[in-house]
Coordinates of N, CA and C in Angstrom, one line a residue:
X1 N 102.2 83.2 100.5 CA 101.6 84.3 99.0 C 100.9 83.3 98.4
X2 N 99.9 83.7 97.6 CA 99.5 83.2 96.8 C 100.1 83.0 95.6
X3 N 100.0 81.8 94.9 CA 100.6 81.4 93.5 C 99.7 81.2 92.5
X4 N 99.7 81.7 91.2 CA 98.8 81.7 90.3 C 99.6 81.5 89.0
X5 N 98.9 80.6 88.4 CA 99.5 80.1 86.9 C 98.5 80.8 85.8
X6 N 99.1 81.1 84.6 CA 98.2 81.8 83.6 C 98.5 81.1 82.4
X7 N 97.2 80.8 81.9 CA 97.3 80.2 80.3 C 97.0 81.5 79.3
X8 N 97.8 81.7 78.7 CA 97.9 82.9 77.6 C 97.4 82.3 76.2
X9 N 96.6 82.4 75.4 CA 96.3 82.2 74.3 C 96.6 83.4 73.2
X10 N 97.4 82.8 72.3 CA 98.0 84.3 71.4 C 97.4 83.8 69.8
X11 N 97.3 84.9 69.2 CA 96.9 85.1 67.8 C 98.3 84.2 67.0
X12 N 98.2 83.3 66.4 CA 99.6 82.7 65.5 C 100.2 83.7 64.7
X13 N 99.2 84.6 63.9 CA 99.9 85.6 63.0 C 100.4 86.7 63.8
X14 N 99.5 87.4 64.6 CA 100.1 88.7 65.0 C 100.9 88.7 66.5
X15 N 100.6 87.0 67.2 CA 101.0 87.1 68.6 C 100.3 87.8 69.6
X16 N 99.1 88.5 69.3 CA 98.2 89.3 70.2 C 97.6 88.3 71.1
X17 N 97.4 89.0 72.6 CA 96.9 88.0 73.4 C 95.2 88.0 72.9
X18 N 94.6 86.8 73.0 CA 93.2 86.7 72.7 C 92.5 86.2 74.1
X19 N 93.2 85.4 74.9 CA 92.4 85.1 76.2 C 93.7 84.9 77.1
X20 N 93.1 85.2 78.4 CA 94.3 84.9 79.5 C 93.2 84.2 80.7
X21 N 93.6 82.8 81.1 CA 93.2 82.2 82.0 C 93.9 82.0 83.1
X22 N 93.4 82.6 84.5 CA 94.5 82.5 85.4 C 93.9 81.6 86.5
X23 N 94.7 80.8 87.1 CA 94.4 79.8 88.5 C 95.3 79.9 89.3
X24 N 94.7 80.1 90.4 CA 95.5 80.1 91.9 C 95.9 78.8 92.2
X25 N 97.4 78.6 92.3 CA 97.8 77.3 92.7 C 99.0 76.8 92.0
X26 N 99.4 75.8 92.5 CA 100.8 75.5 91.7 C 100.5 74.3 90.6
X27 N 101.2 74.4 89.6 CA 100.9 73.6 88.5 C 101.5 71.8 88.8
X28 N 100.7 71.0 88.5 CA 101.0 69.7 88.8 C 101.6 69.2 87.5
X29 N 100.7 69.4 86.2 CA 101.1 68.9 85.0 C 99.9 69.5 84.0
X30 N 100.2 69.3 82.7 CA 99.1 69.5 81.6 C 99.2 68.6 80.4
X31 N 98.1 68.3 80.0 CA 98.2 67.6 78.5 C 97.3 68.2 77.6
X32 N 97.5 67.8 76.3 CA 96.5 68.2 75.2 C 95.8 67.2 74.7
X33 N 94.6 67.0 74.9 CA 93.8 65.5 74.6 C 92.6 66.3 73.4
X34 N 93.0 66.0 72.2 CA 92.6 66.6 71.0 C 92.5 68.2 71.3
X35 N 91.3 68.8 71.2 CA 91.3 70.3 71.3 C 91.4 70.8 72.4
X36 N 91.3 69.6 73.4 CA 91.1 70.2 74.8 C 92.7 70.2 75.8
X37 N 92.6 71.3 76.4 CA 93.8 71.4 77.2 C 93.5 71.1 78.4
X38 N 94.1 70.0 79.2 CA 93.9 69.7 80.2 C 95.1 69.9 81.3
X39 N 94.8 70.7 82.3 CA 95.6 70.9 83.3 C 95.6 70.9 84.8
X40 N 96.1 70.3 85.6 CA 95.9 70.1 87.0 C 96.8 70.9 87.8
X41 N 95.9 71.7 88.8 CA 96.8 72.4 89.6 C 96.4 72.0 91.1
X42 N 97.2 72.5 92.1 CA 96.8 72.3 93.6 C 97.2 73.7 94.2
X43 N 96.0 73.9 95.1 CA 96.2 75.1 95.9 C 96.3 74.5 97.2
X44 N 97.4 75.2 97.9 CA 98.0 74.6 99.2 C 97.0 75.8 100.3
X45 N 96.4 74.9 101.2 CA 95.7 75.5 102.4 C 96.0 75.4 103.8
X46 N 96.8 76.3 104.4 CA 97.2 76.0 105.7 C 96.0 77.1 106.8
X47 N 95.3 76.1 107.3 CA 94.3 76.8 108.4 C 94.6 76.4 109.6
X48 N 94.4 77.4 110.5 CA 94.6 77.4 112.2 C 93.4 76.4 112.4
X49 N 93.6 75.6 113.6 CA 92.8 74.8 114.2 C 91.5 75.5 114.6
X50 N 91.5 76.4 115.2 CA 90.3 77.2 115.6 C 89.5 78.0 114.7
X51 N 90.3 77.9 113.4 CA 89.5 78.7 112.0 C 88.9 77.8 111.2
X52 N 88.8 76.4 111.4 CA 88.4 75.4 110.7 C 86.9 75.3 110.5
X53 N 86.1 75.7 111.9 CA 84.8 75.7 111.9 C 84.2 76.8 111.0
X54 N 85.0 77.8 110.9 CA 84.3 79.1 110.3 C 84.7 79.3 108.9
X55 N 85.3 78.3 108.1 CA 85.8 78.2 106.8 C 84.5 78.3 105.9
X56 N 84.6 79.1 104.7 CA 83.9 79.1 103.6 C 84.4 78.7 102.4
X57 N 83.5 78.7 101.3 CA 84.2 78.3 100.0 C 85.3 79.1 99.5
X58 N 85.2 80.3 99.7 CA 86.1 81.1 99.3 C 87.6 81.0 100.2
X59 N 87.7 80.3 101.3 CA 88.9 80.4 101.8 C 89.7 79.0 101.4
X60 N 89.1 78.1 100.6 CA 89.7 76.9 100.3 C 89.9 76.9 98.8
X61 N 88.7 77.4 98.1 CA 88.8 77.1 96.4 C 89.7 78.0 96.0
X62 N 90.1 77.9 94.9 CA 91.2 78.8 94.1 C 90.4 79.9 93.3
X63 N 91.1 81.0 93.3 CA 90.6 82.0 92.7 C 90.7 82.0 91.0
X64 N 89.6 81.8 90.3 CA 90.3 81.5 88.7 C 89.3 82.6 88.1
X65 N 89.8 82.9 87.2 CA 89.4 83.9 86.0 C 89.7 83.8 84.7
X66 N 88.9 84.2 83.7 CA 89.1 84.3 82.6 C 88.9 85.8 81.9
X67 N 89.8 86.2 81.2 CA 89.8 87.5 80.8 C 89.5 88.7 81.9
X68 N 89.7 88.3 83.0 CA 89.5 89.3 84.1 C 88.5 89.2 84.9
X69 N 87.2 88.2 84.2 CA 86.1 87.7 84.9 C 86.3 86.7 85.9
X70 N 85.9 86.8 87.2 CA 86.2 85.7 88.0 C 85.0 84.8 87.9
X71 N 85.1 83.5 88.3 CA 84.3 82.3 88.2 C 83.6 82.1 89.7
X72 N 82.4 81.8 89.9 CA 82.0 81.7 91.1 C 81.8 80.1 91.4
X73 N 82.1 79.7 92.5 CA 82.2 78.3 93.1 C 81.5 78.3 94.4
X74 N 81.0 77.2 94.9 CA 80.2 76.9 96.1 C 81.0 75.6 96.7
X75 N 80.8 75.4 97.9 CA 81.4 74.3 98.7 C 81.2 73.0 98.0
X76 N 79.7 72.7 97.3 CA 79.3 71.6 96.8 C 80.0 71.3 95.4
X77 N 80.8 72.4 95.0 CA 81.8 72.0 93.8 C 83.0 71.3 94.1
X78 N 83.2 70.8 95.6 CA 84.4 70.2 95.9 C 84.0 68.7 95.8
X79 N 84.8 68.0 95.3 CA 84.4 66.6 95.4 C 85.4 65.9 96.8
X80 N 84.8 65.1 97.3 CA 85.7 64.3 98.5 C 86.3 62.7 97.9
X81 N 87.5 62.9 97.8 CA 88.2 61.6 97.2 C 88.5 60.5 98.2
X82 N 88.6 60.8 99.5 CA 88.7 59.6 100.6 C 90.0 59.6 101.0
X83 N 90.6 61.1 100.9 CA 92.0 61.3 101.3 C 92.0 62.3 102.9
X84 N 92.0 61.4 103.6 CA 92.1 62.0 104.8 C 93.0 63.4 105.3
X85 N 92.6 64.1 106.1 CA 93.6 65.1 106.8 C 94.2 65.9 105.6
X86 N 93.3 66.5 104.7 CA 93.9 67.7 103.7 C 92.6 68.5 103.5
X87 N 93.4 70.0 103.4 CA 92.2 70.8 103.2 C 92.9 71.6 101.3
X88 N 93.8 70.6 101.2 CA 94.3 71.4 99.7 C 93.5 70.8 98.7
X89 N 93.1 71.9 97.9 CA 92.2 71.7 96.9 C 93.1 71.4 95.3
X90 N 92.7 70.2 94.9 CA 93.4 69.7 93.4 C 92.1 70.4 92.3
X91 N 92.6 71.0 91.3 CA 91.7 71.6 90.4 C 91.7 70.9 88.9
X92 N 91.1 70.4 88.4 CA 91.4 69.8 86.8 C 90.5 70.6 85.9
X93 N 91.2 71.4 85.3 CA 90.8 72.5 84.4 C 90.8 71.8 82.9
X94 N 89.6 71.9 82.0 CA 89.8 71.8 80.6 C 89.4 73.2 80.0
X95 N 90.4 73.5 78.9 CA 90.1 74.6 78.1 C 90.0 74.3 76.8
X96 N 88.9 74.3 75.9 CA 88.6 74.1 74.5 C 89.5 75.0 73.9
X97 N 90.2 74.8 73.1 CA 91.1 75.6 72.1 C 90.3 75.9 71.1
X98 N 89.2 75.3 70.4 CA 88.6 75.4 69.4 C 87.2 76.5 69.6
X99 N 86.6 76.6 71.0 CA 85.5 77.4 71.3 C 85.7 78.3 72.6
X100 N 86.8 78.0 73.3 CA 87.3 78.5 74.7 C 86.2 78.2 75.8
X101 N 85.5 77.1 75.6 CA 84.8 76.5 76.5 C 85.6 75.8 77.7
X102 N 84.9 76.3 79.0 CA 86.0 76.0 80.0 C 85.3 75.3 81.1
X103 N 85.9 74.2 81.7 CA 85.1 73.6 83.1 C 86.3 73.4 83.9
X104 N 85.6 73.2 85.3 CA 86.8 73.0 86.3 C 86.1 71.7 87.3
X105 N 87.1 71.1 87.9 CA 86.5 70.2 88.7 C 87.5 70.3 89.7
X106 N 86.8 70.2 91.0 CA 87.8 70.6 92.4 C 87.7 69.2 93.3
X107 N 88.7 69.0 94.1 CA 88.7 67.8 94.9 C 89.9 68.0 96.0
X108 N 89.2 67.7 97.2 CA 90.2 67.8 98.3 C 91.3 66.5 98.1
X109 N 92.4 66.7 97.7 CA 93.2 66.0 97.4 C 94.7 66.4 97.1
X110 N 95.9 65.7 97.9 CA 97.0 66.1 97.6 C 97.7 65.4 96.5
X111 N 98.6 65.8 95.7 CA 99.5 65.2 94.5 C 100.4 66.1 93.9
X112 N 101.4 64.9 93.4 CA 102.7 65.7 93.0 C 103.0 65.3 91.7
X113 N 102.5 64.0 91.2 CA 103.0 63.5 90.0 C 101.5 63.1 89.1
X114 N 101.6 63.5 87.9 CA 100.5 63.1 87.3 C 100.9 62.3 85.7
X115 N 99.9 61.3 85.5 CA 100.0 60.7 84.4 C 98.4 60.6 83.7
X116 N 98.2 61.3 82.4 CA 96.9 60.9 82.1 C 96.8 60.3 80.5
X117 N 95.5 59.9 80.4 CA 95.3 59.3 79.0 C 93.9 59.7 78.8
X118 N 93.2 59.3 77.7 CA 91.7 60.1 77.0 C 90.8 59.9 78.2
X119 N 90.9 58.8 79.2 CA 89.8 58.7 79.9 C 90.2 58.6 81.5
X120 N 91.5 58.4 81.9 CA 92.0 58.3 83.2 C 92.9 59.4 83.8
X121 N 93.2 59.8 84.9 CA 94.0 60.7 85.3 C 94.6 60.0 86.7
X122 N 95.9 59.6 86.4 CA 96.7 58.7 87.6 C 97.4 59.9 88.4
X123 N 97.0 60.0 89.5 CA 97.7 60.9 90.5 C 98.5 60.4 91.5
X124 N 99.6 61.0 92.2 CA 100.4 60.2 93.2 C 100.8 61.3 94.2
X125 N 100.7 60.6 95.3 CA 101.2 61.4 96.5 C 102.0 60.8 97.4
X126 N 102.9 61.2 98.3 CA 103.9 60.5 99.1 C 103.8 61.0 100.5
X127 N 103.8 60.1 101.3 CA 103.8 60.3 102.9 C 105.0 59.6 103.6
X128 N 105.5 60.0 104.6 CA 106.8 59.5 105.3 C 106.2 58.8 106.6
X129 N 106.5 57.6 106.8 CA 106.3 57.1 107.9 C 107.3 56.5 108.7
X130 N 107.2 56.9 110.1 CA 108.4 56.7 111.0 C 108.5 55.6 111.4
X131 N 109.6 55.0 111.9 CA 110.1 53.5 112.5 C 109.2 52.4 112.0
X132 N 109.1 52.1 110.8 CA 108.4 51.1 110.1 C 109.6 49.6 110.4
X133 N 108.8 48.5 110.1 CA 109.7 47.4 110.0 C 110.9 47.2 109.4
X134 N 110.8 47.9 108.1 CA 111.7 47.9 107.3 C 112.9 48.7 107.4
X135 N 112.6 49.9 108.3 CA 113.8 50.6 108.7 C 113.2 51.5 109.8
X136 N 114.4 51.5 110.7 CA 114.0 52.3 111.7 C 114.1 54.0 111.9
X137 N 114.5 54.2 110.7 CA 114.4 55.6 110.2 C 113.2 56.1 109.5
X138 N 112.2 55.1 109.0 CA 111.0 55.3 108.4 C 111.2 54.9 107.0
X139 N 110.1 55.1 106.4 CA 109.8 54.9 104.5 C 108.8 55.8 104.3
X140 N 109.2 55.7 102.8 CA 108.3 56.4 102.0 C 107.0 55.7 101.6
X141 N 105.7 56.0 101.4 CA 104.5 55.3 101.1 C 104.2 56.3 99.8
X142 N 103.9 55.8 98.5 CA 103.4 56.3 97.4 C 101.9 56.0 97.4
X143 N 101.0 56.9 97.2 CA 99.4 56.7 97.3 C 99.2 57.1 95.8
X144 N 98.4 56.1 94.9 CA 98.2 56.6 93.9 C 96.6 56.5 93.7
X145 N 96.1 57.4 92.9 CA 94.5 57.5 92.7 C 94.5 57.6 91.2
X146 N 93.5 56.8 90.7 CA 93.0 56.7 89.4 C 91.6 57.5 89.3
X147 N 91.5 58.7 88.6 CA 90.3 59.2 88.5 C 89.8 59.3 87.2
X148 N 88.5 59.2 86.8 CA 87.7 59.4 85.7 C 87.4 60.8 85.8
X149 N 87.7 61.7 84.7 CA 87.7 63.0 84.4 C 86.4 63.3 83.3
X150 N 86.1 62.5 82.5 CA 85.4 62.7 81.5 C 84.0 63.4 81.4
X151 N 83.2 63.0 82.3 CA 81.8 63.8 82.5 C 81.9 64.2 84.1
X152 N 82.6 63.9 85.1 CA 82.7 64.2 86.5 C 84.0 63.5 86.9
X153 N 84.5 64.1 88.1 CA 85.7 63.5 88.9 C 85.0 62.4 89.6
X154 N 85.3 61.0 89.3 CA 85.0 59.9 90.0 C 86.3 58.9 90.5
X155 N 86.3 59.0 91.5 CA 87.7 58.0 92.0 C 87.1 56.4 91.7
X156 N 88.2 55.9 90.6 CA 88.2 54.5 90.1 C 88.6 53.7 91.2
X157 N 89.9 54.1 91.6 CA 90.6 53.1 92.3 C 91.9 53.5 92.9
X158 N 92.3 53.1 94.0 CA 93.3 53.8 94.6 C 94.3 52.4 95.2
X159 N 95.7 52.9 95.4 CA 96.7 51.8 96.0 C 97.8 52.5 96.7
X160 N 98.3 52.1 97.7 CA 99.3 52.6 98.4 C 100.3 51.5 98.2
X161 N 101.9 52.2 97.7 CA 103.1 51.0 97.6 C 104.2 51.9 98.2
X162 N 105.1 50.7 98.5 CA 106.4 51.3 98.9 C 107.3 51.9 98.1
X163 N 107.8 53.0 98.7 CA 108.7 53.6 97.8 C 108.3 55.0 97.4
X164 N 109.5 55.7 96.6 CA 108.9 57.2 96.3 C 109.0 57.1 94.5
X165 N 108.1 57.9 93.9 CA 108.6 58.2 92.4 C 109.8 59.2 92.3
X166 N 110.5 59.1 91.3 CA 111.2 60.2 90.6 C 110.6 61.1 89.9
X167 N 109.8 60.9 89.1 CA 109.1 62.1 88.4 C 108.0 61.3 87.8
X168 N 107.3 62.3 86.8 CA 106.6 61.8 86.2 C 106.5 60.7 85.1
X169 N 107.7 60.3 84.7 CA 108.0 59.4 83.9 C 108.2 58.0 84.5
X170 N 108.1 58.1 85.9 CA 108.1 56.7 86.6 C 106.7 56.0 86.7
X171 N 105.8 56.6 86.1 CA 104.4 56.1 85.9 C 103.6 56.3 84.9
X172 N 103.2 55.0 84.4 CA 102.4 55.4 83.1 C 101.6 54.0 83.0
X173 N 100.9 54.0 81.9 CA 100.0 52.7 81.4 C 100.4 52.4 80.0
X174 N 100.3 51.2 79.9 CA 100.6 50.4 78.6 C 99.7 49.0 78.8
X175 N 98.7 49.0 77.6 CA 98.1 47.9 77.3 C 97.1 47.5 78.6
X176 N 96.7 48.7 79.1 CA 95.8 48.3 80.6 C 96.5 47.9 81.7
X177 N 97.8 47.9 81.6 CA 98.6 47.8 83.0 C 99.1 48.8 83.5
X178 N 99.1 49.8 84.5 CA 99.7 50.7 85.3 C 101.3 50.2 85.5
X179 N 102.1 50.9 85.2 CA 103.3 50.6 85.6 C 104.3 51.8 86.2
X180 N 104.8 51.3 87.4 CA 105.4 52.2 88.5 C 106.8 51.6 89.1
X181 N 107.9 52.7 88.9 CA 109.0 52.6 89.2 C 109.3 53.2 90.6
X182 N 109.8 52.8 91.7 CA 109.9 53.2 93.0 C 111.6 53.1 93.7
X183 N 111.5 53.9 94.1 CA 113.1 53.9 95.0 C 112.5 53.7 96.5
X184 N 113.0 52.6 97.2 CA 112.7 52.4 98.7 C 114.1 53.0 99.4
X185 N 113.8 54.0 100.3 CA 114.7 54.6 100.9 C 115.1 54.0 102.3
X186 N 116.3 53.8 103.0 CA 116.3 53.0 104.3 C 117.5 52.6 104.4
X187 N 117.8 51.9 105.5 CA 119.1 51.4 105.8 C 120.1 51.0 104.8
X188 N 119.3 50.1 103.9 CA 119.8 49.6 102.6 C 118.6 50.1 101.4
X189 N 119.2 51.3 100.5 CA 118.3 51.8 99.6 C 118.4 50.9 98.5
X190 N 117.1 50.5 97.9 CA 116.6 49.6 96.9 C 115.7 50.1 96.0
X191 N 115.1 49.5 94.9 CA 114.3 49.8 93.8 C 113.3 48.7 93.5
X192 N 112.2 49.1 93.0 CA 111.3 48.1 92.5 C 110.5 48.6 91.3
X193 N 110.2 47.7 90.5 CA 108.9 48.1 89.5 C 107.7 47.3 89.7
X194 N 106.7 47.8 89.9 CA 105.4 47.5 90.0 C 104.3 47.4 89.1
X195 N 103.6 46.5 88.6 CA 102.5 46.5 87.4 C 101.1 46.3 88.3
X196 N 100.2 47.1 87.9 CA 99.0 47.2 88.6 C 97.8 46.9 87.4
X197 N 96.5 46.6 87.9 CA 95.7 46.6 86.8 C 94.9 47.7 87.0
X198 N 93.6 47.8 86.2 CA 92.7 48.9 86.3 C 92.2 49.3 87.4
X199 N 91.9 48.4 88.4 CA 91.5 48.4 89.8 C 92.8 48.8 90.9
X200 N 94.1 48.7 90.4 CA 95.1 49.0 91.0 C 95.4 48.1 91.8
X201 N 95.2 47.1 91.7 CA 95.5 45.5 92.1 C 97.0 45.2 91.7
X202 N 97.5 44.8 92.5 CA 99.1 44.5 91.9 C 99.0 43.0 91.1
X203 N 99.5 43.4 90.0 CA 99.8 42.4 89.1 C 100.9 41.4 89.3
X204 N 102.1 42.2 89.2 CA 103.4 41.6 89.3 C 104.5 42.7 89.9
X205 N 105.5 42.3 90.3 CA 106.6 43.3 90.8 C 107.9 42.7 90.6
X206 N 108.8 43.4 90.3 CA 110.4 43.1 90.7 C 111.0 43.9 91.6
X207 N 111.4 43.2 92.6 CA 112.0 43.9 94.1 C 113.4 43.6 94.1
X208 N 114.2 44.6 94.9 CA 115.4 44.5 95.2 C 116.5 44.6 94.1
X209 N 116.2 45.6 93.1 CA 116.6 46.0 92.1 C 118.0 47.1 92.5
X210 N 119.2 47.1 92.2 CA 120.2 47.7 92.4 C 120.3 48.2 93.7
X211 N 120.5 47.2 94.6 CA 120.7 47.6 96.3 C 121.7 48.7 96.6
X212 N 121.7 49.6 97.3 CA 122.1 50.9 97.5 C 122.3 51.9 96.9
X213 N 121.7 51.7 95.6 CA 121.5 53.0 94.4 C 120.3 53.4 94.5
X214 N 120.0 54.4 93.6 CA 118.6 54.7 93.5 C 118.3 55.1 92.0
X215 N 116.9 55.3 91.5 CA 116.8 55.5 90.2 C 117.0 56.9 89.8
X216 N 117.9 57.3 88.9 CA 118.0 58.5 88.4 C 117.3 58.9 87.2
X217 N 116.8 58.0 86.3 CA 116.0 57.9 85.1 C 115.2 57.1 85.0
X218 N 113.8 57.1 84.1 CA 113.0 55.9 83.9 C 112.7 56.1 82.5

């Protein structure tokens, strides 16, 4: 069944509803940047193989409406971020609380964890790889994407790390360095902290932290 999130703007004095913005999809995260409320949603698209060739924009793009009026999008509005094998659409929405101006940016991208500053959004997704050298049971890979969102969605950099993130607090940026805390599951569970530069190249890492344990908080 379709999942929809709603942004409801209320009058501070009367609490009367002023505006309602509805977006089809699951909420990954939201941030307030000045007067701009930025939130990231993901619409899951499951399509049978024999129906892929007949897909239209309305089949994959989320339904979005402001005060009951739907926005129109075309397939050209979807950016390709070089993540293969996904039809899921990630939407970055900006809503200016000062003048109600609304913008949307769509991309074919899977993500579950968000970090954002004034210029960059970091998004992370995970995949499970079977029968790796580290573990015959397989291991988790975390894929991190750095996107510029100021004028348009642009992929600035991407990286793949061993392990999985606990939550949004396991990834941030400090003085130009991206910091990530990961748990590597396997025959012997272990943990690591990795720092990366703006191009998501590894600067340094600490591995083998607290073997047989996993991260509970960051």
